[in-house]
Tab-separated table of C-alpha atoms and ligand atoms in Angstrom:
chain	number	residue	atom	x	y	z
A	1	MET	CA	51.028	124.633	36.707
A	2	LEU	CA	52.863	127.817	37.426
A	3	SER	CA	51.938	130.884	35.224
A	4	ASP	CA	53.227	133.213	32.801
A	5	GLN	CA	53.776	136.132	35.501
A	6	GLN	CA	55.430	133.439	37.819
A	7	LEU	CA	57.517	131.819	34.993
A	8	ALA	CA	58.902	135.407	33.966
A	9	ARG	CA	59.776	135.692	38.050
A	10	LYS	CA	61.661	132.467	37.969
A	11	SER	CA	63.767	133.503	35.179
A	12	LEU	CA	65.228	136.451	36.608
A	13	GLU	CA	65.945	134.475	39.806
A	14	TYR	CA	68.028	132.075	37.379
A	15	ARG	CA	69.805	134.467	36.292
A	16	ARG	CA	70.520	135.920	39.273
A	17	ASP	CA	72.026	132.217	40.706
A	18	THR	CA	73.218	131.529	37.507
A	19	LEU	CA	75.875	134.666	38.074
A	20	ARG	CA	76.063	133.530	41.705
A	21	TRP	CA	77.211	131.286	41.266
A	22	ILE	CA	79.368	131.754	38.317
A	23	LYS	CA	81.235	134.753	40.497
A	24	HIS	CA	81.354	132.518	43.083
A	25	SER	CA	83.195	129.326	41.640
A	26	GLY	CA	85.360	131.966	39.059
A	27	ALA	CA	84.700	130.227	35.994
A	28	GLY	CA	81.509	129.992	33.751
A	29	HIS	CA	80.060	130.663	30.604
A	30	THR	CA	77.814	133.197	31.251
A	31	GLY	CA	76.452	135.070	28.001
A	32	GLY	CA	75.069	131.607	26.756
A	33	SER	CA	74.237	130.384	30.417
A	34	LEU	CA	71.740	133.837	30.455
A	35	SER	CA	70.216	133.432	26.593
A	36	CYS	CA	69.253	129.889	27.140
A	37	THR	CA	67.228	130.647	30.813
A	38	ASP	CA	63.809	131.354	29.440
A	39	ILE	CA	64.097	127.998	26.889
A	40	LEU	CA	65.097	125.671	30.506
A	41	ASN	CA	62.626	127.693	32.377
A	42	VAL	CA	59.870	127.025	29.985
A	43	LEU	CA	61.027	123.123	29.578
A	44	TYR	CA	61.622	122.432	33.212
A	45	ASN	CA	58.006	123.876	34.394
A	46	ARG	CA	56.122	123.500	31.431
A	47	ILE	CA	56.782	120.844	29.040
A	48	LEU	CA	59.451	118.184	30.099
A	49	ARG	CA	57.156	115.099	32.261
A	50	VAL	CA	60.702	114.441	33.678
A	51	SER	CA	61.644	114.919	38.288
A	52	PRO	CA	63.686	113.637	40.724
A	53	GLN	CA	60.816	110.874	41.212
A	54	SER	CA	60.931	109.940	38.057
A	55	PHE	CA	64.107	110.134	36.832
A	56	SER	CA	65.106	106.490	36.504
A	57	SER	CA	61.884	105.868	34.691
A	58	PRO	CA	61.779	104.725	31.075
A	59	THR	CA	58.531	106.609	29.787
A	60	ARG	CA	60.350	109.899	31.366
A	61	ASP	CA	61.030	112.994	28.579
A	62	ARG	CA	64.551	113.238	27.811
A	63	TYR	CA	66.317	116.880	27.524
A	64	ILE	CA	69.812	116.707	26.341
A	65	GLN	CA	72.044	120.397	26.330
A	66	SER	CA	74.088	119.925	23.294
A	67	LYS	CA	75.697	123.349	24.309
A	68	GLY	CA	76.726	121.617	27.332
A	69	HIS	CA	79.362	124.638	27.902
A	70	SER	CA	76.260	126.744	29.077
A	71	VAL	CA	76.198	124.585	31.972
A	72	GLU	CA	75.624	126.935	35.301
A	73	SER	CA	71.938	127.997	34.140
A	74	LEU	CA	71.380	124.369	33.656
A	75	PHE	CA	72.925	123.543	37.373
A	76	VAL	CA	70.348	125.903	38.086
A	77	VAL	CA	67.072	125.137	37.235
A	78	LEU	CA	67.729	121.726	37.637
A	79	ALA	CA	68.855	122.506	41.498
A	80	ASP	CA	65.205	124.435	41.872
A	81	GLN	CA	63.670	121.324	40.274
A	82	GLY	CA	64.760	119.242	43.398
A	83	PHE	CA	67.258	116.992	42.387
A	84	TYR	CA	69.626	118.260	44.168
A	85	GLN	CA	70.161	121.715	47.233
A	86	GLN	CA	71.231	124.779	45.345
A	87	GLU	CA	73.508	125.300	47.765
A	88	GLU	CA	75.527	122.236	46.569
A	89	LEU	CA	75.992	124.328	43.585
A	90	ALA	CA	79.220	126.035	45.941
A	91	SER	CA	81.421	123.190	44.481
A	92	LEU	CA	81.035	124.162	41.600
A	93	CYS	CA	84.756	124.387	39.173
A	94	ARG	CA	86.274	122.828	43.069
A	95	TYR	CA	88.510	119.762	43.089
A	96	GLU	CA	86.773	116.811	43.127
A	97	SER	CA	83.486	118.158	43.103
A	98	HIS	CA	81.048	116.903	39.876
A	99	PHE	CA	79.489	120.361	39.653
A	100	VAL	CA	82.385	120.789	36.373
A	101	GLY	CA	81.829	123.266	33.740
A	102	HIS	CA	79.885	120.442	31.367
A	103	PRO	CA	77.250	118.714	31.640
A	104	THR	CA	78.064	115.197	33.332
A	105	LYS	CA	75.723	112.107	34.934
A	106	LYS	CA	77.511	112.253	37.844
A	107	ILE	CA	74.995	114.963	37.994
A	108	PRO	CA	71.567	113.808	39.174
A	109	GLY	CA	68.702	114.818	36.476
A	110	VAL	CA	72.233	114.992	33.430
A	111	GLU	CA	71.164	112.670	30.773
A	112	GLN	CA	74.113	112.551	28.758
A	113	ASN	CA	77.388	113.896	29.518
A	114	THR	CA	77.977	116.753	26.767
A	115	GLY	CA	79.814	119.662	25.562
A	116	ALA	CA	82.077	118.316	22.966
A	117	LEU	CA	79.843	119.473	20.300
A	118	GLY	CA	77.558	118.694	17.565
A	119	HIS	CA	76.452	115.660	20.172
A	120	GLY	CA	73.379	116.208	21.839
A	121	LEU	CA	71.099	115.824	18.492
A	122	PRO	CA	72.846	112.755	17.096
A	123	ILE	CA	72.346	111.127	20.611
A	124	SER	CA	69.235	112.542	20.680
A	125	ALA	CA	67.942	111.098	17.417
A	126	GLY	CA	69.072	107.953	18.334
A	127	ILE	CA	66.893	107.927	21.477
A	128	ALA	CA	64.409	108.986	19.877
A	129	ILE	CA	64.181	105.851	17.130
A	130	GLY	CA	64.524	104.543	20.561
A	131	GLY	CA	61.238	105.279	21.523
A	132	LYS	CA	60.190	104.754	17.689
A	133	LEU	CA	61.111	100.851	17.997
A	134	ASP	CA	59.403	100.971	21.476
A	135	ASN	CA	55.764	102.417	21.060
A	136	ALA	CA	57.064	104.730	23.717
A	137	ASP	CA	55.277	108.146	24.310
A	138	PHE	CA	58.418	109.993	25.530
A	139	ARG	CA	59.860	112.891	24.583
A	140	VAL	CA	63.132	114.098	23.609
A	141	PHE	CA	64.290	118.076	23.088
A	142	THR	CA	67.681	118.524	22.953
A	143	LEU	CA	69.478	122.258	22.927
A	144	LEU	CA	71.576	123.656	20.581
A	145	GLY	CA	74.034	126.414	20.168
A	146	ASP	CA	74.051	128.658	16.673
A	147	GLY	CA	77.815	128.541	16.389
A	148	GLU	CA	77.670	124.828	17.064
A	149	LEU	CA	75.822	123.819	13.904
A	150	ALA	CA	78.856	124.174	12.085
A	151	GLU	CA	79.827	120.936	13.351
A	152	GLY	CA	79.322	117.819	10.611
A	153	SER	CA	77.413	115.865	12.911
A	154	ASN	CA	74.084	117.940	13.744
A	155	TRP	CA	73.765	117.217	10.202
A	156	GLU	CA	74.206	113.489	9.651
A	157	ALA	CA	71.581	113.852	12.775
A	158	ALA	CA	69.065	115.818	11.222
A	159	MET	CA	68.901	114.080	8.013
A	160	ALA	CA	68.819	110.906	9.643
A	161	ALA	CA	65.963	112.470	12.178
A	162	ALA	CA	63.883	113.048	8.878
A	163	HIS	CA	64.090	109.952	7.614
A	164	TYR	CA	62.960	107.987	10.801
A	165	LYS	CA	60.288	110.185	10.285
A	166	LEU	CA	61.043	111.529	14.401
A	167	ASP	CA	58.307	112.983	15.421
A	168	ASN	CA	59.201	112.422	19.174
A	169	LEU	CA	62.439	114.625	18.824
A	170	THR	CA	62.054	118.435	19.046
A	171	ALA	CA	65.375	120.227	18.298
A	172	ILE	CA	66.089	124.393	19.856
A	173	VAL	CA	68.502	126.397	18.271
A	174	ASP	CA	69.816	129.086	20.817
A	175	CYS	CA	69.984	131.575	18.060
A	176	ASN	CA	72.311	133.542	19.592
A	177	THR	CA	74.579	135.014	16.386
A	178	LEU	CA	77.781	134.836	18.735
A	179	GLN	CA	79.945	132.094	19.449
A	180	ILE	CA	83.306	132.306	21.014
A	181	THR	CA	85.492	133.558	18.507
A	182	GLY	CA	82.851	136.176	17.348
A	183	HIS	CA	79.649	136.672	15.265
A	184	THR	CA	78.763	133.074	13.595
A	185	ALA	CA	77.857	135.005	10.900
A	186	ASN	CA	81.445	136.101	10.168
A	187	VAL	CA	82.893	132.936	11.690
A	188	MET	CA	80.652	130.279	9.784
A	189	ASN	CA	76.946	131.140	8.616
A	190	ASN	CA	74.842	128.886	9.037
A	191	GLU	CA	72.002	131.341	7.703
A	192	PRO	CA	68.859	130.767	6.032
A	193	LEU	CA	68.638	127.917	9.307
A	194	ALA	CA	64.825	127.746	8.964
A	195	GLU	CA	65.295	126.601	5.313
A	196	LYS	CA	68.349	124.323	6.071
A	197	PHE	CA	66.233	122.584	8.709
A	198	GLN	CA	63.094	122.579	6.121
A	199	ALA	CA	65.196	121.519	2.940
A	200	PHE	CA	66.348	118.404	5.348
A	201	GLY	CA	62.476	117.622	5.876
A	202	TRP	CA	62.216	119.312	9.465
A	203	ALA	CA	59.013	120.896	10.569
A	204	VAL	CA	60.265	124.125	11.687
A	205	ARG	CA	58.892	127.334	13.798
A	206	SER	CA	61.087	130.743	14.357
A	207	ILE	CA	59.638	132.254	17.911
A	208	ASP	CA	61.530	134.999	19.771
A	209	GLY	CA	63.625	133.187	22.354
A	210	HIS	CA	62.812	134.945	25.498
A	211	ASP	CA	58.853	134.988	25.564
A	212	ILE	CA	57.445	132.368	28.167
A	213	ARG	CA	54.113	131.711	25.881
A	214	GLU	CA	56.260	131.614	22.321
A	215	LEU	CA	58.188	129.033	23.665
A	216	THR	CA	55.168	127.463	25.845
A	217	ALA	CA	53.518	127.417	22.473
A	218	ALA	CA	56.302	125.980	20.114
A	219	LEU	CA	57.618	122.911	22.478
A	220	SER	CA	53.984	121.699	23.717
A	221	THR	CA	52.889	119.687	20.919
A	222	PRO	CA	55.514	118.117	18.220
A	223	LEU	CA	54.890	120.833	15.394
A	224	GLU	CA	53.628	118.010	12.777
A	225	THR	CA	53.408	114.596	12.618
A	226	GLY	CA	55.800	112.488	10.880
A	227	LYS	CA	58.497	115.133	10.996
A	228	PRO	CA	61.247	116.372	13.800
A	229	SER	CA	60.323	119.720	14.770
A	230	ALA	CA	63.384	122.685	15.151
A	231	ILE	CA	62.539	125.387	16.982
A	232	ILE	CA	64.468	128.304	15.826
A	233	ALA	CA	64.506	130.782	19.136
A	234	ARG	CA	66.238	133.997	18.667
A	235	THR	CA	68.085	134.975	21.613
A	236	VAL	CA	70.485	138.195	23.536
A	237	LYS	CA	73.383	136.265	24.567
A	238	GLY	CA	74.318	137.788	27.451
A	239	LYS	CA	70.644	138.532	28.191
A	240	GLY	CA	68.941	140.512	31.216
A	241	VAL	CA	72.102	142.180	31.684
A	242	SER	CA	72.853	145.209	30.301
A	243	PHE	CA	76.604	145.256	29.348
A	244	MET	CA	76.474	141.725	28.717
A	245	GLU	CA	73.629	141.838	26.326
A	246	ASN	CA	75.513	140.882	22.809
A	247	VAL	CA	79.136	140.933	23.829
A	248	GLY	CA	81.461	138.454	22.698
A	249	LYS	CA	83.601	138.821	25.577
A	250	TRP	CA	80.840	137.799	27.948
A	251	HIS	CA	80.535	133.888	25.768
A	252	HIS	CA	83.286	133.175	29.494
A	253	GLY	CA	83.932	135.599	31.690
A	254	VAL	CA	83.547	136.427	35.136
A	255	PRO	CA	82.097	139.133	36.714
A	256	SER	CA	84.306	142.038	38.500
A	257	ASP	CA	82.658	142.888	41.739
A	258	GLU	CA	82.110	145.956	40.690
A	259	GLU	CA	80.400	144.694	37.513
A	260	TYR	CA	78.507	141.953	39.964
A	261	ALA	CA	76.864	144.293	42.028
A	262	GLN	CA	75.567	146.396	38.600
A	263	ALA	CA	74.566	142.839	36.940
A	264	LEU	CA	72.451	142.129	40.643
A	265	SER	CA	71.116	145.712	40.585
A	266	GLU	CA	69.434	145.014	37.305
A	267	LEU	CA	68.079	141.673	37.166
A	268	ASN	CA	66.465	142.706	41.400
A	269	SER	CA	65.137	146.070	39.872
A	270	ALA	CA	63.254	143.673	37.122
A	271	LEU	CA	62.172	141.370	39.535
A	272	LYS	CA	60.805	144.438	41.724
A	273	ALA	CA	59.166	145.994	39.025
A	274	LEU	CA	57.076	142.662	38.540
A	275	PRO	CA	53.393	142.253	39.504
A	276	GLU	CA	53.610	141.932	43.731
A	277	THR	CA	50.731	138.680	42.776
A	278	CYS	CA	53.787	136.654	40.755
B	301	MG	MG1	75.691	131.520	19.841
C-alpha cells in the first residue's frame, strides 16, 4: 500500500494534472475538482476494491460521483488507476470526445452518468439495497456536494438508506461551503449537517477532507453496523492554489497563462518540499 507521503505526492500531482487539462480544454469546474482531490486519492488508492481488470465484476466496490461537474479530477485519477491513458484527456471537451464536462458511462471506470444533481445518493442507495438482497459484500460510495444537498431527492434517499439499514453505503459530503451562486450558507443553508444526517438515522463523522489519515480512517470500514455512513469532509474549494482557495468565481473557470504559471509554481514548490523518499 502507498504511504501517506506517497499519497500526499499524488494529491499534488493530481491537482497539477487537473489544472493542466482544464487549461488545455478551455473549460472546467476548477474549484470543486481541487476540493475533492484528496477524497478521490484515498478512495482509489486505499479503499475501493476496483480496477480496470475487475470493473465488470459484480463484486467490485462502486463509486458514484454525484457532484458530477467536478469531473476533471475524477478523469485524472481514473487515468492514474490505468482505466485509460492520461494523454487521452487531450480530447477533453473536444467535439465527439466522450471526455465531456460530466461523468458518463462511456468513460472506462465511470459507474453512472451524473451531474444532474441529487441523483447520486438515490442511485447508490438502490445499488446498496441490491447488494444486501444478494448478500454481496461490496461497498457503495458516493460523493455529494454541499450545495447539492438542497436537492430534496437526497433526503428521500437518506431516509430510505437508514430504513433499509444500508451499512454498505457511505456518502461523503465535499463540504467546501461554496456553490455556483455563492456561499451555501446564504443560498440554502444546510447546517447543522452532521445533526441532520444523524436525525435521518445515519452514523456520521466529520473530518478534515484534506487529511489523508482522517480520510483513510473514516472510509476504511462502515462507521456502524446497521446504519449508512455519512462522512462530512470539510474542504477548501480551490485547495492547493492560493488565489483559487475559497474564491467563488473559481467554481468554474480557466486560469489565464499568468495564473496557470503561478498555480503550477505553487504546486511544484509543494512537491519539492516533500521528503525525497516519497
Ligand atoms: Mg460546494
